[in-house]
PDB file of C-alpha atoms in Angstrom:
ATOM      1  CA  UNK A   1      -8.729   4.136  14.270  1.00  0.00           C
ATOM      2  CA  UNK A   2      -5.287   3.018  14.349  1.00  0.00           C
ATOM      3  CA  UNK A   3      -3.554   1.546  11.307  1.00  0.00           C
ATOM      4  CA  UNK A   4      -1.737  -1.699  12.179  1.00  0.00           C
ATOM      5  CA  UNK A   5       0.799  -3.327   9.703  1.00  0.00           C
ATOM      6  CA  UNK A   6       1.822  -6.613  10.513  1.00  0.00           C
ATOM      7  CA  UNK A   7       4.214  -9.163   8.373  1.00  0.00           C
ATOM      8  CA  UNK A   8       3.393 -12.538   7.978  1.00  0.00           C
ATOM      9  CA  UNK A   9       4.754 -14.902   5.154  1.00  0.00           C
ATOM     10  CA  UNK A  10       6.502 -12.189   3.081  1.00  0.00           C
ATOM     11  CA  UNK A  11       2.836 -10.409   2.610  1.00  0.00           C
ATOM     12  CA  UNK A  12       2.114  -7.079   4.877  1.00  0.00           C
ATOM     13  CA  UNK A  13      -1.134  -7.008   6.323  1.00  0.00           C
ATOM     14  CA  UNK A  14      -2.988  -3.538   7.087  1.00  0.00           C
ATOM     15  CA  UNK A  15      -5.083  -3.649   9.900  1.00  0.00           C
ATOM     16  CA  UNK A  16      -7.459  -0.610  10.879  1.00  0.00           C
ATOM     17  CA  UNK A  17      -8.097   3.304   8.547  1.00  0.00           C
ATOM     18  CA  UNK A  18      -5.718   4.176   5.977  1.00  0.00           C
ATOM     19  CA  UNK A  19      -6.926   7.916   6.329  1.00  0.00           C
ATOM     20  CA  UNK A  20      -5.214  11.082   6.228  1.00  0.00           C
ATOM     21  CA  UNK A  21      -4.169  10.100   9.945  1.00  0.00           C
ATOM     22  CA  UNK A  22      -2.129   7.457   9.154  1.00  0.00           C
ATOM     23  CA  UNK A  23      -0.606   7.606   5.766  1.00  0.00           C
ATOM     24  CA  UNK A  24       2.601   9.421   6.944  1.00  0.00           C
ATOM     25  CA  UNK A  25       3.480   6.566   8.677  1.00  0.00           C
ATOM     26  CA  UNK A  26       2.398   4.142   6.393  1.00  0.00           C
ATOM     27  CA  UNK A  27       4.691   5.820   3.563  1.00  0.00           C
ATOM     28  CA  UNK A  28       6.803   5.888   5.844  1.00  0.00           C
ATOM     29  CA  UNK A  29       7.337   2.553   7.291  1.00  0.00           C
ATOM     30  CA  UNK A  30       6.751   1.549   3.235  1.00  0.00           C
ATOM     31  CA  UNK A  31      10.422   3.711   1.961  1.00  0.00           C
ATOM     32  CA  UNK A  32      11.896   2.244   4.429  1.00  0.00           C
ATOM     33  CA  UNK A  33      10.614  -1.431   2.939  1.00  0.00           C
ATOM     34  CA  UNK A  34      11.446  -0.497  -0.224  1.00  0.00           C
ATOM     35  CA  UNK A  35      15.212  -0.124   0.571  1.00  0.00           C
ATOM     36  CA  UNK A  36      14.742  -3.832   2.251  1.00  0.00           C
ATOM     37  CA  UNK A  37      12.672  -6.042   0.267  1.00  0.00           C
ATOM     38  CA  UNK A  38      12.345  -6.745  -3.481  1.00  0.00           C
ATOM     39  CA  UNK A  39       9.005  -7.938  -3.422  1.00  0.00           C
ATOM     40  CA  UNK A  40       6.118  -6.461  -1.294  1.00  0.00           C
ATOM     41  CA  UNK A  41       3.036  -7.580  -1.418  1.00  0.00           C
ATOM     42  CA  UNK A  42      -0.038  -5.590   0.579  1.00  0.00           C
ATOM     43  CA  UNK A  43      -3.023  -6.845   1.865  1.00  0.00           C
ATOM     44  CA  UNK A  44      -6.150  -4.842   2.597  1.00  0.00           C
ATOM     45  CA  UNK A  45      -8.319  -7.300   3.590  1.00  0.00           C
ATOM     46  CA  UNK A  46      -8.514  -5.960   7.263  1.00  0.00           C
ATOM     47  CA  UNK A  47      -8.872  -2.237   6.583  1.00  0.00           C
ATOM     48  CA  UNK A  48     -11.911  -1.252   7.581  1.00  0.00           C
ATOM     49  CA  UNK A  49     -11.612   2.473   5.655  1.00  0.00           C
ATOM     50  CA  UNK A  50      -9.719   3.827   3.538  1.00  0.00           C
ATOM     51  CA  UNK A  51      -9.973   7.648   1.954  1.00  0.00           C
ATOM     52  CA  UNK A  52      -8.473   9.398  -1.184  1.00  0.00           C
ATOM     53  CA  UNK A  53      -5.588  10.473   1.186  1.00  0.00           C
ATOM     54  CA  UNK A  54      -4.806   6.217   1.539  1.00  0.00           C
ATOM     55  CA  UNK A  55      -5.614   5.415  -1.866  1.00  0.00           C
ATOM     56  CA  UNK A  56      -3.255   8.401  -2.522  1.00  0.00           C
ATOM     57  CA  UNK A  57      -0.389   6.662  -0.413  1.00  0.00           C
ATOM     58  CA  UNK A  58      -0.567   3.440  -1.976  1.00  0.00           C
ATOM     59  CA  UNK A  59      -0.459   4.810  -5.149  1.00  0.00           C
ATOM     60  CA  UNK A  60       2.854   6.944  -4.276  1.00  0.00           C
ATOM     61  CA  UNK A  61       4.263   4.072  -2.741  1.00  0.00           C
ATOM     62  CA  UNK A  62       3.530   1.759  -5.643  1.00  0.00           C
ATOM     63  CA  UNK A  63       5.181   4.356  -7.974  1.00  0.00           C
ATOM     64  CA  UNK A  64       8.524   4.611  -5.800  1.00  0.00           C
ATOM     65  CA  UNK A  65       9.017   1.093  -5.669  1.00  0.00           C
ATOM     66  CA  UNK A  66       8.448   0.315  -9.149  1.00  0.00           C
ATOM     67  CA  UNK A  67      10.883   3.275  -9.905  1.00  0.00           C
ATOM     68  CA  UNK A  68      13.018   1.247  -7.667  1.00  0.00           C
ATOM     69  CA  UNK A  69      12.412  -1.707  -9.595  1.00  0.00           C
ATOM     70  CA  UNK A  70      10.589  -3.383  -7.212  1.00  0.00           C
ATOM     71  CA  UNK A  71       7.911  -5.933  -7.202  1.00  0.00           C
ATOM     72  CA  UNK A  72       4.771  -4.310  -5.757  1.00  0.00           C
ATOM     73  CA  UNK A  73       1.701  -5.614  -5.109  1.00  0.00           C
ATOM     74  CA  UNK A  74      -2.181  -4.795  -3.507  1.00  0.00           C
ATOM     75  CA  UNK A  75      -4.473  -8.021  -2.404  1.00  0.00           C
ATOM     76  CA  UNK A  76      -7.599  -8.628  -0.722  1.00  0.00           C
ATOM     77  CA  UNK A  77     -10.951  -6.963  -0.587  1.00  0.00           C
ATOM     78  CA  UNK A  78     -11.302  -3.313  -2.398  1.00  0.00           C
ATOM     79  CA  UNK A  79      -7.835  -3.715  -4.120  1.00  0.00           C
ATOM     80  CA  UNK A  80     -10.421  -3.934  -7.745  1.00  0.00           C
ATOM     81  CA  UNK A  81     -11.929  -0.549  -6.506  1.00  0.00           C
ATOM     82  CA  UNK A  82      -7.978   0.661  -5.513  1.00  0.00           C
ATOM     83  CA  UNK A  83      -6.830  -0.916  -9.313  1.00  0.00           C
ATOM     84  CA  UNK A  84      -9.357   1.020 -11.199  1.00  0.00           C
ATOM     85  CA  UNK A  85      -9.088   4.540  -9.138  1.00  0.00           C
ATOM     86  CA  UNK A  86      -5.427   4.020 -10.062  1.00  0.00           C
ATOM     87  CA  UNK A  87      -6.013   3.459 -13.783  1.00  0.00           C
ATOM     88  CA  UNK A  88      -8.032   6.211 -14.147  1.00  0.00           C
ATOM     89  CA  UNK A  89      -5.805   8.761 -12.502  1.00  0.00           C
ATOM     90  CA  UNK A  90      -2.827   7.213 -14.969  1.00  0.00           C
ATOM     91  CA  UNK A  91      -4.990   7.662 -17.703  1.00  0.00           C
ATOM     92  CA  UNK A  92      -6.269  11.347 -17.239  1.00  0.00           C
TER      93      UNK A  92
END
């Protein structure tokens, strides 16, 4: 399935797979973002999968825009599960 990112109220909602079929895109579309907007804010209450490749992508897009001094943010269902796969990889 398709991944579908819409904007609505400042906060970018995913709709669809954030697999290893979509995350070029989706770090894509998120660099360019990052050069845009101070604050983003992610929601993942409408993805419906999402692999080690996607967790993966948010992570790497999470790092550049902190780098960038950013404000960066993941809501909605799963982001506990995202939150602790991304602790664990910063603490290994």
């Amino acid at each position: 399935m398709a991944l579908q990112i819409l904007e609505e109220n400042g906060t970018f909602e995913l709709h669809g797979s954030l697999t290893t079929a979509t995350t070029k895109s989706f770090i894509m579309h998120f660099e360019h973002m990052i050069n845009t907007v101070k604050n983003i804010t992610i929601n993942i209450d409408n993805v419906n999968t999402i692999d080690a490749t996607g967790v993966e992508a948010l992570k790497m897009v999470m790092t550049n825009a902190l780098r960038s001094n950013h404000i960066f943010s993941v809501i909605g269902n799963g982001c506990k599960d995202i939150y602790d796969e991304y602790k664990s990889s910063v603490a290994a």
